[in-house]
Amino acid sequence: MRRHLLLGSLGAVVVTAAVQLGAGRAEPLPTLQNGADWRASGRAEDVPHDQKAQRGRLPGEPVHHDVAAQALLDLRALTQPTGAVAAGPSGPWAHAWPRDNAFVAVAHAVSGHPDDAWRTLSFFVGAQLADGGFEARYALDGSGPPDDRPRQTDGGGWLLWAIDAVRAEVQQPVPADLRRLRDRATDRILELTSDGRRLPPASPDYWEVREARVTLGTVAPLAAGLEASARSFAAEGDSGRAQRSGRAAAALRTVIREHFGPGYERHGDRGGHDAGAAMLLPPFADTVDPEVLAAVQAYAAEATRPAGGLAPGVAWRSDGVSWTPETALVAYTAAASGDLATATRWRDWLVQQATDWGSLPEKVLPDGSPAGPAPLAWTAALLVLIEAELAAG
């Protein structure tokens, strides 16, 4: 039985409402970008349970298995022959971001799809730049970046985190091609941060806007990536590289505390709270820092939108639109930090936003209507990861 809000016919939604921005300037609210026909394969509930089991395991409570199954099917449908996973079905979302693909790979791992997990990550072996870094996003055929969008430094950190998370989950050694990617990406972060002794240069992050100052959403994934590399090197017996990465990660976390603490706003002492603070919580850090937790709680309180979800940050445009990936990120880190009540509350909100074909949209309008692409790969992956963390208790 479907457990979401049906708000009219969602196959072809046109939203005409507008939001006031600035001095009387009206900007249209986003619309739903696709309908149920975005792919040929059927809904999760149309797949027999024995076939679902063959696809892997469904983490979480049975009551939510249909949504988790649909999320996994959506991720499979968004996956290209190259291994790249599109952020969404079409338009500007039909590209592969390192950030999104990192979460997709870990979602594959926790749902019993190790080959898919490694294949998703291996797409970036050929995409990695000569200096060890990555572009913001890539064409799905592996031909390179689709435009001149500035590079996003956080991508390397997210891929390093995912490589180690997959390794630990599936209990397999890192494949040779990904070991080289890991080594070069680690060296790049060590270079950018002087072995963790300074912040990296400013870079766009998940907000997808140019930045003059470094953001928490850029530097937090780099610290997580260095810690992940340290674990990965240690698992292979490379104590020298493990120790260097571990020391750099510890040093970078000290720099983060000095620059961003105690408030942990987007740019340190300014910019308002945003989802970047959640990137300093488990599973992206070993422990829960009380000041970081307070910042995440402040973000969740201050960025709540009329439909019940969160904006990417407190300083995001005041259009009333909820964004599902940032909301899901807060749920995921709450679950990994042991706050199961908070994680469950946000998970339940996410499940209620599923379209009538079962996919989770990128955005939710103030009246509860879905908007943007549906599915969004990052949100679908996070839903699977939330369910896995809640199931683990």
CSV table of C-alpha atoms in Angstrom, one decimal:
chain,number,residue,atom,x,y,z
A,1,MET,CA,0.0,0.0,0.0
A,2,ARG,CA,1.4,3.4,-0.9
A,3,ARG,CA,2.1,5.6,2.1
A,4,HIS,CA,2.7,9.0,0.6
A,5,LEU,CA,0.7,12.2,0.0
A,6,LEU,CA,-1.0,12.2,-3.4
A,7,LEU,CA,-1.2,15.8,-4.5
A,8,GLY,CA,-3.0,15.7,-7.8
A,9,SER,CA,-1.7,14.2,-11.0
A,10,LEU,CA,2.1,14.1,-10.7
A,11,GLY,CA,2.8,12.9,-14.2
A,12,ALA,CA,2.9,16.4,-15.6
A,13,VAL,CA,2.9,19.0,-12.9
A,14,VAL,CA,3.0,22.6,-13.7
A,15,VAL,CA,3.5,25.0,-10.8
A,16,THR,CA,2.6,28.6,-11.3
A,17,ALA,CA,3.2,29.9,-7.8
A,18,ALA,CA,6.0,32.4,-7.4
A,19,VAL,CA,8.1,33.4,-4.5
A,20,GLN,CA,9.2,37.0,-3.7
A,21,LEU,CA,13.0,37.4,-3.8
A,22,GLY,CA,14.6,40.7,-2.9
A,23,ALA,CA,12.9,44.0,-3.6
A,24,GLY,CA,9.7,42.7,-5.2
A,25,ARG,CA,11.3,40.4,-7.7
A,26,ALA,CA,9.2,37.3,-8.2
A,27,GLU,CA,10.9,34.0,-9.3
A,28,PRO,CA,8.8,30.9,-10.2
A,29,LEU,CA,9.0,27.9,-7.9
A,30,PRO,CA,10.6,24.8,-9.4
A,31,THR,CA,8.5,22.2,-11.2
A,32,LEU,CA,8.5,18.4,-11.3
A,33,GLN,CA,10.9,17.5,-14.1
A,34,ASN,CA,9.6,14.1,-15.1
A,35,GLY,CA,6.8,11.6,-14.7
A,36,ALA,CA,6.5,7.9,-14.1
A,37,ASP,CA,7.6,7.1,-17.7
A,38,TRP,CA,11.2,8.3,-17.1
A,39,ARG,CA,12.4,4.7,-17.5
A,40,ALA,CA,11.1,1.5,-19.0
A,41,SER,CA,11.3,-0.8,-15.9
A,42,GLY,CA,8.4,-1.1,-13.5
A,43,ARG,CA,7.8,0.1,-10.0
A,44,ALA,CA,9.2,-1.7,-7.0
A,45,GLU,CA,5.9,-3.1,-6.0
A,46,ASP,CA,5.6,-4.7,-9.5
A,47,VAL,CA,8.7,-6.8,-8.9
A,48,PRO,CA,8.1,-10.1,-7.2
A,49,HIS,CA,9.7,-10.5,-3.8
A,50,ASP,CA,12.0,-13.3,-4.9
A,51,GLN,CA,13.4,-11.1,-7.6
A,52,LYS,CA,13.9,-8.3,-5.1
A,53,ALA,CA,15.9,-10.7,-3.0
A,54,GLN,CA,18.1,-11.6,-6.0
A,55,ARG,CA,18.9,-7.9,-6.4
A,56,GLY,CA,20.4,-7.9,-2.9
A,57,ARG,CA,19.0,-7.3,0.5
A,58,LEU,CA,16.6,-4.6,1.6
A,59,PRO,CA,17.8,-2.9,4.8
A,60,GLY,CA,15.5,-1.4,7.3
A,61,GLU,CA,11.9,-2.1,8.5
A,62,PRO,CA,9.6,-4.2,6.3
A,63,VAL,CA,7.1,-1.4,6.4
A,64,HIS,CA,9.5,0.7,4.3
A,65,HIS,CA,10.8,-2.0,2.0
A,66,ASP,CA,8.8,-0.8,-0.9
A,67,VAL,CA,10.4,2.7,-0.8
A,68,ALA,CA,13.9,1.2,-0.2
A,69,ALA,CA,13.4,-1.2,-3.1
A,70,GLN,CA,12.2,1.6,-5.4
A,71,ALA,CA,15.3,3.6,-4.4
A,72,LEU,CA,17.6,0.7,-5.4
A,73,LEU,CA,15.7,0.2,-8.6
A,74,ASP,CA,16.0,3.9,-9.4
A,75,LEU,CA,19.7,3.8,-8.7
A,76,ARG,CA,20.1,0.8,-11.1
A,77,ALA,CA,18.1,2.7,-13.8
A,78,LEU,CA,20.2,5.8,-13.4
A,79,THR,CA,23.4,3.7,-13.8
A,80,GLN,CA,25.0,3.9,-17.2
A,81,PRO,CA,27.1,1.1,-19.0
A,82,THR,CA,30.2,3.1,-18.0
A,83,GLY,CA,29.3,2.7,-14.4
A,84,ALA,CA,28.5,6.3,-13.9
A,85,VAL,CA,25.3,7.1,-12.1
A,86,ALA,CA,23.3,10.1,-13.2
A,87,ALA,CA,22.2,12.5,-10.5
A,88,GLY,CA,18.7,12.5,-12.1
A,89,PRO,CA,16.9,11.3,-15.2
A,90,SER,CA,17.4,14.2,-17.6
A,91,GLY,CA,18.5,17.8,-18.2
A,92,PRO,CA,21.2,19.3,-16.0
A,93,TRP,CA,21.0,16.3,-13.6
A,94,ALA,CA,22.0,13.8,-16.3
A,95,HIS,CA,25.6,13.9,-15.3
A,96,ALA,CA,27.8,12.1,-12.8
A,97,TRP,CA,29.0,14.0,-9.7
A,98,PRO,CA,31.7,12.4,-7.5
A,99,ARG,CA,29.7,13.3,-4.4
A,100,ASP,CA,26.5,11.6,-5.5
A,101,ASN,CA,28.2,8.6,-6.9
A,102,ALA,CA,30.2,8.1,-3.7
A,103,PHE,CA,26.9,7.7,-1.7
A,104,VAL,CA,25.4,5.5,-4.4
A,105,ALA,CA,28.4,3.2,-4.1
A,106,VAL,CA,28.0,2.8,-0.4
A,107,ALA,CA,24.3,2.3,-0.8
A,108,HIS,CA,25.0,-0.6,-3.2
A,109,ALA,CA,27.5,-2.1,-0.7
A,110,VAL,CA,25.1,-2.1,2.3
A,111,SER,CA,22.3,-3.6,0.2
A,112,GLY,CA,24.4,-6.5,-1.0
A,113,HIS,CA,25.6,-5.3,-4.4
A,114,PRO,CA,29.5,-5.2,-4.1
A,115,ASP,CA,30.1,-5.4,-7.8
A,116,ASP,CA,27.9,-2.4,-8.5
A,117,ALA,CA,29.6,-0.5,-5.7
A,118,TRP,CA,33.1,-1.0,-7.1
A,119,ARG,CA,31.9,-0.4,-10.7
A,120,THR,CA,30.3,3.0,-9.7
A,121,LEU,CA,33.6,4.1,-8.1
A,122,SER,CA,35.7,2.8,-10.9
A,123,PHE,CA,34.1,5.2,-13.3
A,124,PHE,CA,36.2,7.9,-11.7
A,125,VAL,CA,39.5,6.2,-12.4
A,126,GLY,CA,39.5,7.4,-15.9
A,127,ALA,CA,38.0,10.7,-14.9
A,128,GLN,CA,40.6,11.6,-12.3
A,129,LEU,CA,42.7,14.6,-13.3
A,130,ALA,CA,46.5,14.7,-13.6
A,131,ASP,CA,46.9,16.4,-10.2
A,132,GLY,CA,44.7,13.8,-8.5
A,133,GLY,CA,41.6,15.9,-8.2
A,134,PHE,CA,38.3,15.8,-10.0
A,135,GLU,CA,35.9,18.0,-12.0
A,136,ALA,CA,32.6,19.0,-10.5
A,137,ARG,CA,30.7,16.6,-12.7
A,138,TYR,CA,31.2,14.4,-15.8
A,139,ALA,CA,29.4,13.4,-18.9
A,140,LEU,CA,27.9,9.9,-18.5
A,141,ASP,CA,29.8,8.5,-21.4
A,142,GLY,CA,33.1,9.2,-19.7
A,143,SER,CA,34.1,11.9,-22.2
A,144,GLY,CA,34.9,14.5,-19.5
A,145,PRO,CA,33.2,17.5,-18.0
A,146,PRO,CA,30.1,18.7,-19.9
A,147,ASP,CA,30.9,22.4,-19.4
A,148,ASP,CA,33.3,24.8,-17.7
A,149,ARG,CA,31.8,24.6,-14.2
A,150,PRO,CA,34.5,25.2,-11.6
A,151,ARG,CA,36.0,22.1,-10.0
A,152,GLN,CA,34.6,21.0,-6.6
A,153,THR,CA,37.3,20.0,-4.1
A,154,ASP,CA,35.0,17.9,-1.9
A,155,GLY,CA,34.6,15.2,-4.6
A,156,GLY,CA,37.9,13.7,-3.8
A,157,GLY,CA,37.1,13.4,-0.1
A,158,TRP,CA,33.8,11.8,-0.8
A,159,LEU,CA,35.3,9.2,-3.1
A,160,LEU,CA,37.9,8.3,-0.5
A,161,TRP,CA,35.3,7.9,2.2
A,162,ALA,CA,33.2,5.7,-0.1
A,163,ILE,CA,36.1,3.5,-1.1
A,164,ASP,CA,36.9,2.6,2.5
A,165,ALA,CA,33.2,2.3,3.4
A,166,VAL,CA,32.7,-0.2,0.6
A,167,ARG,CA,35.8,-2.1,1.6
A,168,ALA,CA,34.7,-2.3,5.2
A,169,GLU,CA,31.1,-3.3,4.3
A,170,VAL,CA,31.8,-6.0,1.7
A,171,GLN,CA,35.0,-7.3,3.4
A,172,GLN,CA,36.9,-7.2,0.1
A,173,PRO,CA,40.3,-5.6,-0.7
A,174,VAL,CA,40.2,-2.4,-2.7
A,175,PRO,CA,40.6,-3.2,-6.4
A,176,ALA,CA,44.0,-2.3,-8.0
A,177,ASP,CA,42.6,0.5,-10.1
A,178,LEU,CA,40.8,2.1,-7.2
A,179,ARG,CA,44.0,1.8,-5.1
A,180,ARG,CA,45.7,4.1,-7.6
A,181,LEU,CA,42.8,6.5,-7.5
A,182,ARG,CA,42.9,6.5,-3.7
A,183,ASP,CA,46.6,7.1,-3.6
A,184,ARG,CA,46.5,10.1,-6.0
A,185,ALA,CA,43.4,11.6,-4.4
A,186,THR,CA,45.0,11.3,-1.0
A,187,ASP,CA,48.1,13.0,-2.2
A,188,ARG,CA,46.0,15.8,-3.7
A,189,ILE,CA,44.3,16.5,-0.4
A,190,LEU,CA,47.6,16.4,1.5
A,191,GLU,CA,49.0,18.9,-1.0
A,192,LEU,CA,45.9,21.2,-0.8
A,193,THR,CA,46.0,21.2,3.0
A,194,SER,CA,49.8,21.0,3.6
A,195,ASP,CA,49.3,17.7,5.4
A,196,GLY,CA,46.3,19.0,7.3
A,197,ARG,CA,48.0,22.1,8.6
A,198,ARG,CA,45.8,24.6,6.7
A,199,LEU,CA,42.4,24.9,5.0
A,200,PRO,CA,42.2,24.2,1.3
A,201,PRO,CA,41.5,27.0,-1.2
A,202,ALA,CA,37.9,28.1,-1.6
A,203,SER,CA,35.8,25.9,-3.9
A,204,PRO,CA,32.1,25.4,-4.8
A,205,ASP,CA,30.5,22.6,-2.8
A,206,TYR,CA,27.0,21.0,-2.7
A,207,TRP,CA,25.4,24.5,-3.0
A,208,GLU,CA,26.8,24.6,-6.6
A,209,VAL,CA,27.8,28.3,-6.4
A,210,ARG,CA,31.1,30.1,-6.6
A,211,GLU,CA,32.8,30.8,-3.3
A,212,ALA,CA,35.3,33.4,-2.2
A,213,ARG,CA,35.8,31.7,1.2
A,214,VAL,CA,36.3,28.0,2.0
A,215,THR,CA,33.1,26.3,3.2
A,216,LEU,CA,32.4,23.6,5.8
A,217,GLY,CA,30.9,21.6,3.0
A,218,THR,CA,34.3,21.5,1.2
A,219,VAL,CA,36.7,20.9,4.1
A,220,ALA,CA,34.6,18.4,6.2
A,221,PRO,CA,34.6,15.8,3.4
A,222,LEU,CA,38.4,16.2,3.0
A,223,ALA,CA,38.9,15.3,6.7
A,224,ALA,CA,36.7,12.3,6.3
A,225,GLY,CA,38.6,11.3,3.2
A,226,LEU,CA,42.0,11.4,4.9
A,227,GLU,CA,40.7,9.3,7.8
A,228,ALA,CA,39.2,6.8,5.4
A,229,SER,CA,42.5,6.6,3.5
A,230,ALA,CA,44.3,6.0,6.8
A,231,ARG,CA,42.0,3.1,7.5
A,232,SER,CA,42.4,1.7,4.0
A,233,PHE,CA,46.2,1.9,4.0
A,234,ALA,CA,46.3,0.3,7.5
A,235,ALA,CA,44.1,-2.6,6.2
A,236,GLU,CA,46.7,-3.2,3.5
A,237,GLY,CA,49.6,-3.1,5.9
A,238,ASP,CA,51.0,0.2,4.6
A,239,SER,CA,51.8,1.7,8.0
A,240,GLY,CA,53.7,4.7,6.6
A,241,ARG,CA,51.0,6.0,4.4
A,242,ALA,CA,48.4,5.2,7.1
A,243,GLN,CA,50.2,7.2,9.7
A,244,ARG,CA,50.7,10.2,7.4
A,245,SER,CA,47.1,10.3,6.4
A,246,GLY,CA,45.9,9.8,10.0
A,247,ARG,CA,48.2,12.6,11.3
A,248,ALA,CA,47.0,14.9,8.5
A,249,ALA,CA,43.3,14.1,9.2
A,250,ALA,CA,43.8,14.9,12.9
A,251,ALA,CA,45.6,18.1,12.1
A,252,LEU,CA,42.9,19.2,9.6
A,253,ARG,CA,40.2,18.5,12.2
A,254,THR,CA,42.1,20.8,14.6
A,255,VAL,CA,42.2,23.5,11.9
A,256,ILE,CA,38.5,23.1,11.3
A,257,ARG,CA,37.7,23.5,15.0
A,258,GLU,CA,39.9,26.7,15.1
A,259,HIS,CA,38.4,28.2,12.0
A,260,PHE,CA,34.7,27.0,12.1
A,261,GLY,CA,34.1,26.4,15.8
A,262,PRO,CA,32.3,26.8,18.1
A,263,GLY,CA,29.4,27.8,15.9
A,264,TYR,CA,30.2,25.8,12.7
A,265,GLU,CA,28.5,28.1,10.3
A,266,ARG,CA,29.0,27.8,6.5
A,267,HIS,CA,32.0,30.1,6.4
A,268,GLY,CA,33.1,29.8,10.0
A,269,ASP,CA,31.9,32.9,11.8
A,270,ARG,CA,29.3,33.8,9.1
A,271,GLY,CA,27.1,32.4,6.5
A,272,GLY,CA,24.6,30.7,8.8
A,273,HIS,CA,24.3,27.1,9.6
A,274,ASP,CA,24.0,24.6,6.8
A,275,ALA,CA,24.1,20.9,6.1
A,276,GLY,CA,27.9,21.0,6.0
A,277,ALA,CA,27.9,20.7,9.8
A,278,ALA,CA,26.4,17.3,9.5
A,279,MET,CA,29.4,16.2,7.4
A,280,LEU,CA,31.4,16.5,10.7
A,281,LEU,CA,29.3,13.8,12.4
A,282,PRO,CA,29.5,10.0,12.1
A,283,PRO,CA,29.8,8.2,9.8
A,284,PHE,CA,32.1,10.9,8.5
A,285,ALA,CA,33.9,11.2,11.9
A,286,ASP,CA,34.7,8.8,14.6
A,287,THR,CA,33.0,10.6,17.4
A,288,VAL,CA,30.2,13.1,18.1
A,289,ASP,CA,31.5,16.6,18.9
A,290,PRO,CA,28.9,18.3,21.1
A,291,GLU,CA,29.5,21.7,19.4
A,292,VAL,CA,29.1,20.2,16.0
A,293,LEU,CA,25.9,18.4,17.1
A,294,ALA,CA,24.5,21.7,18.4
A,295,ALA,CA,25.3,23.3,15.1
A,296,VAL,CA,23.4,20.6,13.2
A,297,GLN,CA,20.5,20.9,15.6
A,298,ALA,CA,20.5,24.7,15.0
A,299,TYR,CA,20.6,24.1,11.3
A,300,ALA,CA,17.6,21.7,11.4
A,301,ALA,CA,15.6,24.2,13.5
A,302,GLU,CA,16.5,27.3,11.5
A,303,ALA,CA,16.3,25.8,8.0
A,304,THR,CA,12.9,24.0,8.3
A,305,ARG,CA,10.6,24.9,5.4
A,306,PRO,CA,6.7,24.9,5.3
A,307,ALA,CA,6.5,21.3,3.9
A,308,GLY,CA,8.6,20.1,6.8
A,309,GLY,CA,12.0,19.5,5.2
A,310,LEU,CA,15.1,21.5,5.2
A,311,ALA,CA,16.7,24.1,2.9
A,312,PRO,CA,20.4,23.5,2.0
A,313,GLY,CA,21.3,26.2,4.5
A,314,VAL,CA,19.8,29.0,6.7
A,315,ALA,CA,21.1,31.6,4.2
A,316,TRP,CA,19.6,29.7,1.2
A,317,ARG,CA,17.0,31.6,-0.8
A,318,SER,CA,13.7,32.2,1.1
A,319,ASP,CA,11.5,30.3,-1.4
A,320,GLY,CA,10.0,27.9,1.1
A,321,VAL,CA,11.3,24.9,-0.8
A,322,SER,CA,12.5,21.8,1.1
A,323,TRP,CA,15.4,19.8,-0.3
A,324,THR,CA,15.4,16.1,0.2
A,325,PRO,CA,19.2,15.3,0.1
A,326,GLU,CA,20.1,17.7,2.8
A,327,THR,CA,17.2,16.5,4.9
A,328,ALA,CA,18.3,12.9,4.3
A,329,LEU,CA,21.9,13.8,5.2
A,330,VAL,CA,20.7,15.0,8.6
A,331,ALA,CA,18.8,11.8,9.1
A,332,TYR,CA,21.7,9.6,8.1
A,333,THR,CA,24.2,11.3,10.4
A,334,ALA,CA,21.6,11.2,13.2
A,335,ALA,CA,21.2,7.4,12.8
A,336,ALA,CA,25.0,6.9,12.6
A,337,SER,CA,25.4,9.0,15.7
A,338,GLY,CA,22.9,7.0,17.7
A,339,ASP,CA,20.1,9.4,17.7
A,340,LEU,CA,17.5,7.0,16.3
A,341,ALA,CA,14.5,9.1,17.2
A,342,THR,CA,15.7,12.1,15.1
A,343,ALA,CA,16.7,9.8,12.3
A,344,THR,CA,13.4,8.1,12.3
A,345,ARG,CA,11.4,11.3,12.3
A,346,TRP,CA,13.3,12.7,9.2
A,347,ARG,CA,13.2,9.2,7.5
A,348,ASP,CA,9.4,9.2,7.9
A,349,TRP,CA,9.1,12.6,6.4
A,350,LEU,CA,11.2,11.5,3.4
A,351,VAL,CA,9.1,8.4,2.8
A,352,GLN,CA,6.0,10.6,2.7
A,353,GLN,CA,7.4,12.6,-0.1
A,354,ALA,CA,7.6,9.8,-2.6
A,355,THR,CA,5.9,10.4,-5.9
A,356,ASP,CA,3.0,8.2,-7.0
A,357,TRP,CA,5.5,6.1,-9.0
A,358,GLY,CA,7.5,5.6,-5.8
A,359,SER,CA,10.6,7.8,-6.5
A,360,LEU,CA,12.0,10.4,-4.1
A,361,PRO,CA,12.1,13.9,-5.6
A,362,GLU,CA,14.9,16.4,-5.2
A,363,LYS,CA,12.6,19.2,-3.8
A,364,VAL,CA,9.2,19.6,-2.1
A,365,LEU,CA,7.3,22.8,-2.5
A,366,PRO,CA,5.6,24.7,0.3
A,367,ASP,CA,2.3,23.0,-0.4
A,368,GLY,CA,3.8,19.5,-0.3
A,369,SER,CA,4.1,19.0,-4.1
A,370,PRO,CA,7.2,17.2,-5.4
A,371,ALA,CA,9.6,19.2,-7.6
A,372,GLY,CA,12.9,18.8,-9.5
A,373,PRO,CA,13.9,15.4,-10.8
A,374,ALA,CA,12.3,12.3,-9.3
A,375,PRO,CA,14.4,10.2,-8.5
A,376,LEU,CA,17.4,12.1,-7.3
A,377,ALA,CA,20.3,9.7,-6.9
A,378,TRP,CA,21.8,11.3,-3.8
A,379,THR,CA,18.5,11.2,-2.0
A,380,ALA,CA,17.7,7.6,-3.1
A,381,ALA,CA,21.2,6.5,-1.9
A,382,LEU,CA,20.8,8.2,1.4
A,383,LEU,CA,17.4,6.6,2.0
A,384,VAL,CA,19.0,3.2,1.7
A,385,LEU,CA,21.8,4.2,4.0
A,386,ILE,CA,19.4,5.6,6.6
A,387,GLU,CA,17.5,2.3,6.6
A,388,ALA,CA,20.7,0.3,7.0
A,389,GLU,CA,21.8,2.5,10.0
A,390,LEU,CA,18.4,2.3,11.6
A,391,ALA,CA,18.4,-1.5,11.2
A,392,ALA,CA,21.8,-1.7,12.8
A,393,GLY,CA,20.5,0.2,15.8
